[in-house]
Short mmCIF file of C-alpha atoms and ligand atoms in Angstrom, two decimals:
data_model
loop_
_atom_site.label_atom_id
_atom_site.label_comp_id
_atom_site.label_asym_id
_atom_site.label_seq_id
_atom_site.Cartn_x
_atom_site.Cartn_y
_atom_site.Cartn_z
CA UNK A 1 36.40 18.92 -49.44
CA UNK A 2 34.76 19.36 -46.06
CA UNK A 3 33.02 16.52 -44.42
CA UNK A 4 29.24 16.63 -44.54
CA UNK A 5 27.46 17.19 -41.21
CA UNK A 6 26.14 14.09 -39.57
CA UNK A 7 22.92 13.38 -41.42
CA UNK A 8 19.80 12.97 -39.29
CA UNK A 9 17.39 11.20 -41.70
CA UNK A 10 13.73 10.26 -41.03
CA UNK A 11 14.38 6.70 -42.23
CA UNK A 12 17.93 5.72 -42.02
CA UNK A 13 18.80 2.47 -43.75
CA UNK A 14 21.08 1.43 -40.95
CA UNK A 15 21.30 2.99 -37.54
CA UNK A 16 23.40 2.24 -34.49
CA UNK A 17 21.93 3.56 -31.26
CA UNK A 18 24.45 3.57 -28.40
CA UNK A 19 25.61 0.29 -29.76
CA UNK A 20 28.51 -1.38 -28.07
CA UNK A 21 30.30 -4.69 -28.29
CA UNK A 22 32.52 -6.10 -25.64
CA UNK A 23 34.52 -9.21 -26.16
CA UNK A 24 35.07 -11.49 -23.12
CA UNK A 25 38.69 -12.54 -23.04
CA UNK A 26 40.78 -14.29 -20.56
CA UNK A 27 42.12 -10.97 -19.52
CA UNK A 28 38.58 -9.54 -18.85
CA UNK A 29 36.37 -7.84 -21.35
CA UNK A 30 37.59 -5.72 -24.23
CA UNK A 31 35.34 -3.12 -25.51
CA UNK A 32 35.81 -3.13 -29.25
CA UNK A 33 32.90 -0.72 -30.03
CA UNK A 34 31.78 1.59 -27.41
CA UNK A 35 28.38 3.33 -27.44
CA UNK A 36 28.37 4.25 -31.07
CA UNK A 37 25.46 6.17 -32.56
CA UNK A 38 25.43 6.44 -36.25
CA UNK A 39 22.85 6.75 -39.02
CA UNK A 40 23.38 5.91 -42.60
CA UNK A 41 20.85 7.21 -45.13
CA UNK A 42 19.86 5.27 -48.20
CA UNK A 43 22.47 5.68 -50.95
CA UNK A 44 24.90 7.50 -48.64
CA UNK A 45 28.58 6.76 -48.66
CA UNK A 46 30.39 6.94 -45.39
CA UNK A 47 34.09 6.22 -44.78
CA UNK A 48 35.44 5.05 -41.41
CA UNK A 49 38.96 5.59 -40.72
CA UNK A 50 41.13 4.79 -37.63
CA UNK A 51 44.01 2.91 -36.34
CA UNK A 52 44.26 -0.79 -36.32
CA UNK A 53 42.37 -2.24 -33.42
CA UNK A 54 40.09 0.82 -32.99
CA UNK A 55 36.96 -1.33 -33.65
CA UNK A 56 36.26 -0.54 -37.32
CA UNK A 57 35.71 -4.14 -38.45
CA UNK A 58 33.63 -4.91 -35.35
CA UNK A 59 31.43 -1.86 -36.13
CA UNK A 60 30.87 -3.06 -39.78
CA UNK A 61 29.95 -6.51 -38.36
CA UNK A 62 27.44 -4.92 -36.05
CA UNK A 63 25.99 -2.81 -38.87
CA UNK A 64 25.52 -5.73 -41.01
CA UNK A 65 23.96 -7.87 -38.24
CA UNK A 66 26.74 -10.28 -38.34
CA UNK A 67 26.98 -10.02 -34.62
CA UNK A 68 24.59 -8.70 -31.96
CA UNK A 69 25.63 -5.63 -29.81
CA UNK A 70 26.28 -6.28 -26.14
CA UNK A 71 24.80 -2.81 -25.39
CA UNK A 72 22.39 -0.64 -27.30
CA UNK A 73 20.91 -1.45 -30.59
CA UNK A 74 21.40 -1.67 -34.30
CA UNK A 75 18.50 -1.17 -36.72
CA UNK A 76 18.27 -2.21 -40.28
CA UNK A 77 15.47 -0.52 -42.29
CA UNK A 78 13.97 0.49 -39.01
CA UNK A 79 13.98 -2.78 -37.28
CA UNK A 80 16.51 -4.05 -34.77
CA UNK A 81 18.63 -6.91 -36.11
CA UNK A 82 17.98 -8.80 -32.89
CA UNK A 83 14.19 -8.65 -33.42
CA UNK A 84 14.55 -10.49 -36.95
CA UNK A 85 13.89 -14.18 -37.06
CA UNK A 86 16.74 -16.36 -38.10
CA UNK A 87 15.39 -16.75 -41.67
CA UNK A 88 14.58 -12.99 -41.93
CA UNK A 89 18.04 -12.08 -40.84
CA UNK A 90 19.61 -14.44 -43.42
CA UNK A 91 17.25 -13.09 -46.08
CA UNK A 92 18.05 -9.54 -45.25
CA UNK A 93 21.78 -10.36 -45.18
CA UNK A 94 21.61 -12.37 -48.44
CA UNK A 95 19.57 -9.91 -50.40
CA UNK A 96 20.11 -6.42 -49.02
CA UNK A 97 23.67 -6.40 -47.70
CA UNK A 98 26.83 -6.80 -49.83
CA UNK A 99 29.81 -7.67 -47.59
CA UNK A 100 33.40 -7.22 -48.76
CA UNK A 101 35.57 -8.47 -45.83
CA UNK A 102 39.14 -7.88 -45.23
CA UNK A 103 40.13 -11.39 -46.21
CA UNK A 104 39.43 -12.95 -49.54
CA UNK A 105 36.21 -15.02 -49.38
CA UNK A 106 36.13 -16.18 -52.92
CA UNK A 107 35.49 -19.78 -53.00
CA UNK A 108 38.68 -21.38 -54.37
CA UNK A 109 36.85 -24.28 -56.03
CA UNK A 110 34.43 -22.15 -57.99
CA UNK A 111 35.11 -20.26 -61.11
CA UNK A 112 34.84 -16.47 -61.05
CA UNK A 113 31.42 -16.53 -62.58
CA UNK A 114 30.10 -19.10 -60.23
CA UNK A 115 31.49 -17.05 -57.22
CA UNK A 116 29.50 -13.95 -58.49
CA UNK A 117 26.43 -16.11 -59.16
CA UNK A 118 26.46 -17.63 -55.71
CA UNK A 119 24.89 -14.91 -53.56
CA UNK A 120 22.07 -14.60 -56.07
CA UNK A 121 21.31 -18.21 -56.01
CA UNK A 122 21.30 -17.99 -52.18
CA UNK A 123 18.94 -15.14 -52.57
CA UNK A 124 16.64 -17.37 -54.68
CA UNK A 125 17.25 -15.94 -58.19
CA UNK A 126 17.02 -18.18 -61.13
CA UNK A 127 20.33 -19.49 -62.71
CA UNK A 128 19.65 -17.45 -65.85
CA UNK A 129 19.10 -14.21 -64.00
CA UNK A 130 22.09 -14.81 -61.74
CA UNK A 131 24.35 -15.58 -64.68
CA UNK A 132 23.23 -12.51 -66.66
CA UNK A 133 23.75 -10.27 -63.64
CA UNK A 134 27.08 -11.91 -62.82
CA UNK A 135 28.25 -11.34 -66.45
CA UNK A 136 27.30 -7.65 -66.36
CA UNK A 137 28.99 -7.20 -63.01
CA UNK A 138 32.18 -8.86 -64.26
CA UNK A 139 32.11 -6.60 -67.21
CA UNK A 140 31.67 -3.56 -64.85
CA UNK A 141 34.72 -4.62 -62.85
CA UNK A 142 36.70 -5.32 -66.08
CA UNK A 143 37.02 -9.07 -65.68
CA UNK A 144 34.40 -10.29 -68.17
CA UNK A 145 37.06 -12.12 -70.14
CA UNK A 146 38.14 -14.06 -67.10
CA UNK A 147 34.79 -15.51 -66.12
CA UNK A 148 36.00 -19.07 -66.17
CA UNK A 149 39.21 -18.50 -64.13
CA UNK A 150 39.59 -19.87 -60.66
CA UNK A 151 40.45 -17.39 -57.96
CA UNK A 152 43.97 -18.74 -57.57
CA UNK A 153 44.57 -17.81 -61.21
CA UNK A 154 43.88 -14.15 -60.60
CA UNK A 155 46.12 -11.34 -59.10
CA UNK A 156 45.20 -9.99 -55.62
CA UNK A 157 43.67 -6.95 -57.20
CA UNK A 158 41.72 -8.93 -59.66
CA UNK A 159 40.42 -11.19 -56.72
CA UNK A 160 39.28 -8.05 -54.87
CA UNK A 161 37.35 -6.91 -57.85
CA UNK A 162 35.68 -10.30 -58.11
CA UNK A 163 34.87 -10.05 -54.39
CA UNK A 164 33.39 -6.61 -54.98
CA UNK A 165 31.37 -7.88 -57.83
CA UNK A 166 30.11 -10.64 -55.60
CA UNK A 167 29.33 -8.32 -52.82
CA UNK A 168 27.31 -6.15 -55.36
CA UNK A 169 25.56 -9.23 -56.94
CA UNK A 170 22.31 -8.95 -55.26
CA UNK A 171 22.02 -5.12 -55.88
CA UNK A 172 22.26 -4.72 -52.04
CA UNK A 173 20.89 -1.61 -50.33
CA UNK A 174 24.07 -1.52 -48.19
CA UNK A 175 27.65 -2.34 -49.08
CA UNK A 176 29.94 -2.93 -46.20
CA UNK A 177 33.59 -2.88 -47.41
CA UNK A 178 36.45 -3.43 -44.95
CA UNK A 179 39.75 -2.00 -46.31
CA UNK A 180 39.01 -2.69 -49.90
CA UNK A 181 42.23 -1.40 -51.20
CA UNK A 182 44.57 -2.84 -48.52
CA UNK A 183 47.65 -4.48 -49.97
CA UNK A 184 46.82 -3.46 -53.48
CA UNK A 185 49.27 -1.64 -55.87
CA UNK A 186 48.25 1.77 -57.11
CA UNK A 187 46.63 0.66 -60.37
CA UNK A 188 44.57 -2.03 -58.68
CA UNK A 189 43.67 0.51 -55.97
CA UNK A 190 42.37 2.90 -58.73
CA UNK A 191 40.25 0.19 -60.13
CA UNK A 192 38.57 -0.45 -56.77
CA UNK A 193 38.13 3.33 -56.21
CA UNK A 194 36.58 3.72 -59.73
CA UNK A 195 34.14 0.88 -59.00
CA UNK A 196 33.15 2.30 -55.47
CA UNK A 197 32.67 5.72 -57.12
CA UNK A 198 30.39 4.18 -59.74
CA UNK A 199 28.39 2.39 -57.03
CA UNK A 200 28.04 5.60 -55.22
CA UNK A 201 27.08 7.58 -58.26
CA UNK A 202 24.22 5.05 -59.01
CA UNK A 203 22.72 6.12 -55.66
CA UNK A 204 20.92 2.95 -54.90
CA UNK A 205 23.47 1.30 -52.62
CA UNK A 206 24.61 2.89 -49.37
CA UNK A 207 28.29 2.28 -48.72
CA UNK A 208 30.12 2.04 -45.42
CA UNK A 209 33.82 1.71 -46.23
CA UNK A 210 36.55 1.18 -43.61
CA UNK A 211 39.77 2.46 -45.06
CA UNK A 212 43.19 3.89 -44.50
CA UNK A 213 43.28 5.00 -48.06
CA UNK A 214 42.76 8.73 -48.81
CA UNK A 215 41.61 7.96 -52.42
CA UNK A 216 38.82 5.75 -50.97
CA UNK A 217 37.91 8.19 -48.26
CA UNK A 218 37.83 11.00 -50.76
CA UNK A 219 34.67 9.52 -52.47
CA UNK A 220 32.64 9.37 -49.25
CA UNK A 221 30.00 11.97 -48.38
CA UNK A 222 31.14 11.72 -44.71
CA UNK A 223 34.34 10.61 -43.12
CA UNK A 224 34.29 9.43 -39.53
CA UNK A 225 37.19 8.62 -37.32
CA UNK A 226 37.19 5.73 -34.86
CA UNK A 227 39.40 5.61 -31.87
CA UNK A 228 39.23 3.09 -29.00
CA UNK A 229 35.78 1.87 -30.13
CA UNK A 230 34.34 5.47 -30.26
CA UNK A 231 33.22 7.25 -33.33
CA UNK A 232 33.71 10.89 -34.14
CA UNK A 233 33.14 13.08 -37.22
CA UNK A 234 36.49 13.83 -38.81
CA UNK A 235 35.78 17.46 -39.66
CA UNK A 236 38.34 19.88 -38.33
CA UNK A 237 41.15 17.67 -37.34
CA UNK A 238 44.77 17.78 -38.67
CA UNK A 239 45.54 16.16 -42.02
CA UNK A 240 47.52 13.02 -42.27
CA UNK A 241 49.32 12.76 -45.56
CA UNK A 242 50.56 9.53 -47.00
CA UNK A 243 54.19 9.62 -47.71
CA UNK A 244 54.59 10.68 -51.40
CA UNK A 245 55.94 7.34 -52.60
CA UNK A 246 52.75 5.59 -51.35
CA UNK A 247 50.50 7.97 -53.44
CA UNK A 248 48.69 6.40 -56.35
CA UNK A 249 50.54 7.85 -59.26
CA UNK A 250 47.72 9.09 -61.43
CA UNK A 251 44.65 8.14 -59.60
CA UNK A 252 41.60 10.35 -59.68
CA UNK A 253 41.02 13.64 -61.22
CA UNK A 254 40.38 15.18 -57.90
CA UNK A 255 42.59 17.89 -56.70
CA UNK A 256 45.33 16.67 -54.36
CA UNK A 257 43.94 18.55 -51.37
CA UNK A 258 40.62 16.57 -51.61
CA UNK A 259 42.55 13.35 -51.19
CA UNK A 260 44.57 14.79 -48.28
CA UNK A 261 41.55 16.17 -46.53
CA UNK A 262 40.02 12.75 -46.52
CA UNK A 263 42.49 11.45 -44.00
CA UNK A 264 42.14 13.27 -40.79
CA UNK A 265 42.89 12.80 -37.18
CA UNK A 266 40.88 13.74 -34.20
CA UNK A 267 42.27 16.38 -31.84
CA UNK A 268 45.16 14.99 -29.82
CA UNK A 269 43.23 15.29 -26.59
CA UNK A 270 40.73 12.80 -27.86
CA UNK A 271 43.33 10.15 -28.39
CA UNK A 272 43.94 8.12 -25.26
CA UNK A 273 47.35 6.83 -24.86
CA UNK A 274 47.11 3.25 -25.64
CA UNK A 275 49.72 0.65 -24.90
CA UNK A 276 51.42 -0.60 -28.05
CA UNK A 277 50.44 -3.92 -29.55
CA UNK A 278 53.81 -5.23 -28.83
CA UNK A 279 53.44 -4.66 -25.01
CA UNK A 280 49.97 -6.26 -24.68
CA UNK A 281 50.85 -9.82 -25.64
CA UNK A 282 50.10 -12.04 -28.51
CA UNK A 283 46.31 -12.31 -27.96
CA UNK A 284 45.78 -8.58 -28.90
CA UNK A 285 46.98 -9.15 -32.47
CA UNK A 286 45.43 -12.70 -32.49
CA UNK A 287 41.99 -11.54 -31.59
CA UNK A 288 41.17 -9.40 -34.65
CA UNK A 289 42.58 -12.25 -36.70
CA UNK A 290 40.33 -14.71 -34.83
CA UNK A 291 37.33 -12.30 -35.20
CA UNK A 292 38.03 -12.08 -38.90
CA UNK A 293 38.44 -15.77 -39.27
CA UNK A 294 35.14 -16.27 -37.30
CA UNK A 295 33.22 -13.82 -39.56
CA UNK A 296 34.69 -15.32 -42.67
CA UNK A 297 33.97 -18.81 -41.29
CA UNK A 298 30.37 -17.87 -40.57
CA UNK A 299 29.97 -16.41 -44.13
CA UNK A 300 31.84 -19.28 -45.71
CA UNK A 301 30.18 -21.87 -43.61
CA UNK A 302 26.87 -20.73 -44.94
CA UNK A 303 27.97 -20.42 -48.40
CA UNK A 304 29.81 -23.71 -48.38
CA UNK A 305 26.74 -25.53 -46.95
CA UNK A 306 24.76 -23.92 -49.65
CA UNK A 307 27.31 -25.01 -52.34
CA UNK A 308 27.45 -28.49 -50.84
CA UNK A 309 23.66 -28.78 -51.08
CA UNK A 310 23.52 -27.39 -54.61
CA UNK A 311 26.32 -29.70 -55.62
CA UNK A 312 24.53 -32.58 -54.07
CA UNK A 313 21.29 -31.66 -56.01
CA UNK A 314 23.22 -31.19 -59.19
CA UNK A 315 25.05 -34.59 -58.78
CA UNK A 316 21.74 -36.27 -57.98
CA UNK A 317 20.04 -34.75 -61.04
CA UNK A 318 22.97 -35.82 -63.25
CA UNK A 319 22.84 -39.32 -61.68
CA UNK A 320 19.10 -39.61 -62.33
CA UNK A 321 19.56 -38.33 -65.98
CA UNK A 322 22.48 -40.83 -66.50
CA UNK A 323 20.40 -43.61 -64.99
CA UNK A 324 17.52 -42.82 -67.46
CA UNK A 325 20.06 -42.45 -70.40
CA UNK A 326 21.71 -45.69 -69.32
CA UNK A 327 18.48 -47.51 -68.92
CA UNK A 328 17.50 -46.28 -72.46
CA UNK A 329 20.85 -47.17 -73.94
CA UNK A 330 21.03 -50.65 -72.35
CA UNK A 331 17.43 -51.86 -72.06
CA UNK A 332 15.20 -49.75 -74.18
CA UNK A 333 17.47 -49.93 -77.14
CA UNK A 334 17.67 -53.42 -78.51
CA UNK A 335 20.31 -53.97 -81.14
CA UNK A 336 21.59 -57.04 -82.76
CA UNK A 337 22.34 -58.78 -86.08
CA UNK A 338 19.15 -58.98 -88.12
CA UNK A 339 20.47 -60.91 -91.01
CA UNK A 340 23.44 -61.79 -93.14
CA UNK A 341 23.39 -62.14 -96.95
CA UNK A 342 26.19 -63.21 -99.42
CA UNK A 343 26.73 -61.82 -102.71
CA UNK A 344 29.15 -64.68 -103.53
CA UNK A 345 32.92 -64.61 -103.82
CA UNK A 346 33.41 -63.88 -100.10
CA UNK A 347 31.28 -60.58 -100.20
CA UNK A 348 28.72 -60.33 -97.29
CA UNK A 349 26.30 -57.83 -95.97
CA UNK A 350 25.48 -58.11 -92.37
CA UNK A 351 22.34 -56.08 -91.34
CA UNK A 352 22.12 -54.77 -87.81
CA UNK A 353 18.87 -53.66 -86.40
CA UNK A 354 18.17 -51.03 -83.80
CA UNK A 355 14.85 -51.04 -82.06
CA UNK A 356 13.13 -49.01 -79.23
CA UNK A 357 11.60 -51.37 -76.89
CA UNK A 358 9.79 -48.65 -74.97
CA UNK A 359 8.33 -46.50 -77.81
CA UNK A 360 6.57 -44.29 -75.31
CA UNK A 361 9.94 -42.77 -74.50
CA UNK A 362 11.78 -40.98 -77.37
CA UNK A 363 15.06 -42.36 -78.28
CA UNK A 364 17.79 -41.03 -80.58
CA UNK A 365 21.07 -42.51 -81.64
CA UNK A 366 24.15 -40.94 -83.05
CA UNK A 367 25.85 -43.66 -85.10
CA UNK A 368 26.31 -46.51 -84.95
CA UNK A 369 29.90 -46.67 -86.08
CA UNK A 370 30.50 -50.18 -87.23
CA UNK A 371 33.44 -52.48 -87.73
CA UNK A 372 33.95 -55.97 -88.77
CA UNK A 373 36.77 -58.21 -87.73
CA UNK A 374 37.67 -61.81 -88.49
CA UNK A 375 39.66 -64.18 -86.24
CA UNK A 376 42.91 -65.42 -87.72
CA UNK A 377 45.97 -66.93 -85.83
CA UNK A 378 44.26 -66.22 -82.44
CA UNK A 379 43.87 -62.53 -83.26
CA UNK A 380 41.13 -60.23 -84.52
CA UNK A 381 41.90 -58.70 -87.84
CA UNK A 382 39.82 -55.69 -88.83
CA UNK A 383 38.36 -55.71 -92.34
CA UNK A 384 37.44 -52.72 -94.39
CA UNK A 385 33.62 -52.28 -94.59
CA UNK A 386 32.23 -51.31 -97.91
CA UNK A 387 29.22 -49.21 -96.97
CA UNK A 388 30.25 -46.00 -95.36
CA UNK A 389 29.56 -46.54 -91.65
CA UNK A 390 30.92 -43.08 -91.03
CA UNK A 391 27.98 -41.48 -92.79
CA UNK A 392 25.57 -43.18 -90.52
CA UNK A 393 27.69 -42.34 -87.58
CA UNK A 394 27.51 -38.70 -88.13
CA UNK A 395 23.63 -38.64 -88.13
CA UNK A 396 21.32 -38.38 -85.29
CA UNK A 397 18.45 -40.68 -85.88
CA UNK A 398 15.29 -41.50 -84.02
CA UNK A 399 14.78 -45.12 -83.10
CA UNK A 400 11.22 -46.20 -82.92
CA UNK A 401 9.42 -49.44 -82.53
CA UNK A 402 10.01 -50.33 -86.15
CA UNK A 403 13.40 -51.73 -86.58
CA UNK A 404 16.01 -49.39 -87.95
CA UNK A 405 18.27 -51.46 -90.24
CA UNK A 406 22.05 -50.78 -90.61
CA UNK A 407 23.71 -52.72 -93.42
CA UNK A 408 27.37 -53.33 -93.09
CA UNK A 409 29.07 -54.84 -96.21
CA UNK A 410 32.37 -56.55 -96.03
CA UNK A 411 34.55 -58.98 -97.96
CA UNK A 412 36.36 -61.92 -96.27
CA UNK A 413 39.95 -62.19 -97.46
CA UNK A 414 41.40 -65.53 -98.34
CA UNK A 415 42.01 -67.91 -95.52
CA UNK A 416 43.16 -69.56 -93.39
CA UNK A 417 40.91 -68.74 -90.48
CA UNK A 418 40.50 -69.88 -86.90
CA UNK A 419 37.64 -72.28 -86.83
CA UNK A 420 35.74 -72.87 -83.69
CA UNK A 421 33.21 -74.63 -85.81
CA UNK A 422 34.56 -76.48 -88.78
CA UNK A 423 33.83 -74.79 -92.09
CA UNK A 424 32.77 -71.56 -90.34
CA UNK A 425 34.80 -68.25 -89.92
CA UNK A 426 34.52 -66.54 -86.66
CA UNK A 427 33.43 -62.90 -87.28
CA UNK A 428 32.90 -60.06 -84.87
CA UNK A 429 30.75 -57.10 -85.86
CA UNK A 430 30.95 -54.03 -83.60
CA UNK A 431 28.66 -51.15 -83.31
CA UNK A 432 29.31 -48.04 -81.11
CA UNK A 433 26.71 -45.44 -80.65
CA UNK A 434 25.73 -42.58 -78.51
CA UNK A 435 22.08 -42.79 -77.15
CA UNK A 436 20.02 -39.70 -76.04
CA UNK A 437 16.54 -38.80 -75.16
CA UNK A 438 16.69 -35.82 -77.40
CA UNK A 439 17.21 -35.37 -81.13
CA UNK A 440 18.98 -32.02 -81.00
CA UNK A 441 22.07 -33.40 -79.27
CA UNK A 442 21.34 -31.31 -76.21
CA UNK A 443 19.98 -34.28 -73.96
CA UNK A 444 21.93 -36.48 -71.76
CA UNK A 445 24.18 -38.80 -73.66
CA UNK A 446 25.11 -42.44 -72.99
CA UNK A 447 27.57 -44.37 -74.99
CA UNK A 448 26.83 -47.85 -75.86
CA UNK A 449 29.32 -50.36 -77.52
CA UNK A 450 28.16 -53.74 -78.77
CA UNK A 451 29.95 -56.60 -80.22
CA UNK A 452 28.04 -59.32 -82.09
CA UNK A 453 29.76 -62.51 -82.81
CA UNK A 454 28.69 -64.87 -85.70
CA UNK A 455 29.94 -67.92 -87.44
CA UNK A 456 29.95 -67.29 -91.10
CA UNK A 457 30.09 -70.17 -93.62
CA UNK A 458 33.37 -70.27 -95.31
CA UNK A 459 32.69 -69.16 -98.86
CA UNK A 460 35.30 -71.52 -100.37
CA UNK A 461 33.58 -74.65 -99.03
CA UNK A 462 30.43 -76.37 -100.17
CA UNK A 463 27.58 -77.30 -97.90
CA UNK A 464 28.62 -80.96 -98.22
CA UNK A 465 32.18 -80.24 -97.16
CA UNK A 466 31.00 -78.61 -94.05
CA UNK A 467 28.48 -81.44 -93.28
CA UNK A 468 31.26 -83.92 -93.80
CA UNK A 469 33.77 -81.96 -91.71
CA UNK A 470 31.32 -81.84 -88.76
CA UNK A 471 29.86 -85.29 -89.24
CA UNK A 472 26.38 -83.85 -89.81
CA UNK A 473 23.61 -85.87 -91.54
CA UNK A 474 23.24 -85.62 -95.29
CA UNK A 475 20.08 -83.46 -95.13
CA UNK A 476 21.25 -81.33 -92.24
CA UNK A 477 20.75 -77.64 -92.86
CA UNK A 478 24.09 -75.75 -93.19
CA UNK A 479 23.13 -72.11 -92.40
CA UNK A 480 24.97 -69.20 -93.94
CA UNK A 481 25.58 -67.62 -90.48
CA UNK A 482 25.00 -68.67 -86.87
CA UNK A 483 24.56 -66.06 -84.20
CA UNK A 484 26.76 -66.67 -81.07
CA UNK A 485 26.10 -65.46 -77.57
CA UNK A 486 28.24 -62.42 -76.77
CA UNK A 487 31.66 -63.33 -75.43
P1 ADP B 1 39.95 -2.75 -36.44
O1 ADP B 1 39.10 -3.39 -37.64
O2 ADP B 1 39.70 -1.29 -36.26
O3 ADP B 1 41.32 -3.09 -36.59
P2 ADP B 1 38.59 -4.65 -34.72
O4 ADP B 1 37.18 -4.41 -34.86
O5 ADP B 1 39.14 -5.83 -35.54
O6 ADP B 1 39.45 -3.36 -35.13
O7 ADP B 1 39.02 -4.91 -33.22
C1 ADP B 1 38.64 -3.95 -32.19
C2 ADP B 1 39.18 -4.46 -30.97
O8 ADP B 1 38.46 -5.54 -30.47
C3 ADP B 1 40.64 -4.78 -30.81
O9 ADP B 1 41.24 -4.37 -29.73
C4 ADP B 1 40.72 -6.25 -30.96
O10 ADP B 1 41.83 -6.84 -30.39
C5 ADP B 1 39.35 -6.62 -30.29
N1 ADP B 1 38.76 -7.80 -30.86
C6 ADP B 1 38.40 -8.00 -32.18
N2 ADP B 1 37.82 -9.22 -32.22
C7 ADP B 1 37.92 -9.88 -30.98
C8 ADP B 1 37.55 -11.10 -30.54
N3 ADP B 1 36.95 -11.98 -31.26
N4 ADP B 1 37.78 -11.41 -29.18
C9 ADP B 1 38.35 -10.53 -28.41
N5 ADP B 1 38.69 -9.35 -28.86
C10 ADP B 1 38.54 -8.95 -30.03
MG1 MG B 2 39.74 -4.44 -39.22
#
């Protein structure tokens, strides 16, 4: 495979014109990118190879407008990055550029699906659209099944695929990928190569990929070599072969020579003799790391702020909904004992009522599940309830202004009972229900548990017994039941 000639297009998607970037360091300026001129056509795929420290990551950052050149210009869609206003730069980056940095930038606290949805939400897409696109991208990178995994639950290769899905989430016009197969095993590498080849074949996204990997370089239309911040076409240079044991075992169908040709060196005369990393002090190795961290931090900082804002909004919405549900459950919904009747022989039916105090707001209940207990020996003893409260508990019912009546039948067992009032049995009726503003179970739910306490006339005693025991007048009424305040 021979490298295509440098393309001169009328409207390059991205163009560097004599662009350079020097870092000011304690030891004087370091020129990371030196007067680079480069045009990338829409849909074109360009691989940039070169030794570590040759300026590849910095060039990617320049192309993507992540940093401004200290000399020359970088244009995106014909406009210099530096001429765009802050929000235009952000919008262009968010919507038109997918960035796959060297370091993993998946947010550890978000699931895979949310990570892929995120750039789309930032770009202003609806949740539904973002979710649908994220799902199809996850399917494309073979991780649909893992949509709810957190990044830490994935292998390095899987994380890289998710990061690639995320970089493609907004259907960007330009994908900038920095060593996408670095540190991956042969199989994971093949997966990434396959995805990149698919993206290239689709033709709508231009790719600039920094790589040491012949398999990645092989899919590019053009391969360029970077050395000491300068860029050159890698057309007629000698071939670097990866040692055989590093080769992916059964990667692509391409002939072996096409992979080998992808990895080329400039003529020896063009390679200045650089001091080795070891001899230049710790800062030389620290600097790319710091730059990487800086770029990641800028990207993550923006994303994190966005996530924080979204989470704030979500939390606030949930709070409001809960307040509403709580208000409905506690205030709009009135519930209490409506009446108690006796069928004789210790059999009673207590009727509870539910009532919507604010009928302009719809109110539904699931339940109530009811229970009855009687106080004996200082403890509450549950009684079986004869009507099936479970049947009512499984239904969602609307509560309107008219009272909804819930009968609860029970039979008092034989005494003795604890008597707080002589001749009366202390009974607790409980009702637990879920309250919602919607009848389909989809609304916000709030649980409400009530306990109603009543004194119930001991069925074994006559009215006169009770009057006598309490010292009441002969004509005094002896009610069947007396409602007690909640306690
Ligand atoms: P590559 O990606 O090819 O390894 P980089 O673009 O990361 O190269 O770095 C190019 C050169 O710029 C290196 O010499 C590196 O030490 C230097 N450099 C990178 N980032 C910084 C920085 N933030 N401050 C100072 N020098 C830096
Ligand atoms: Mg780099």
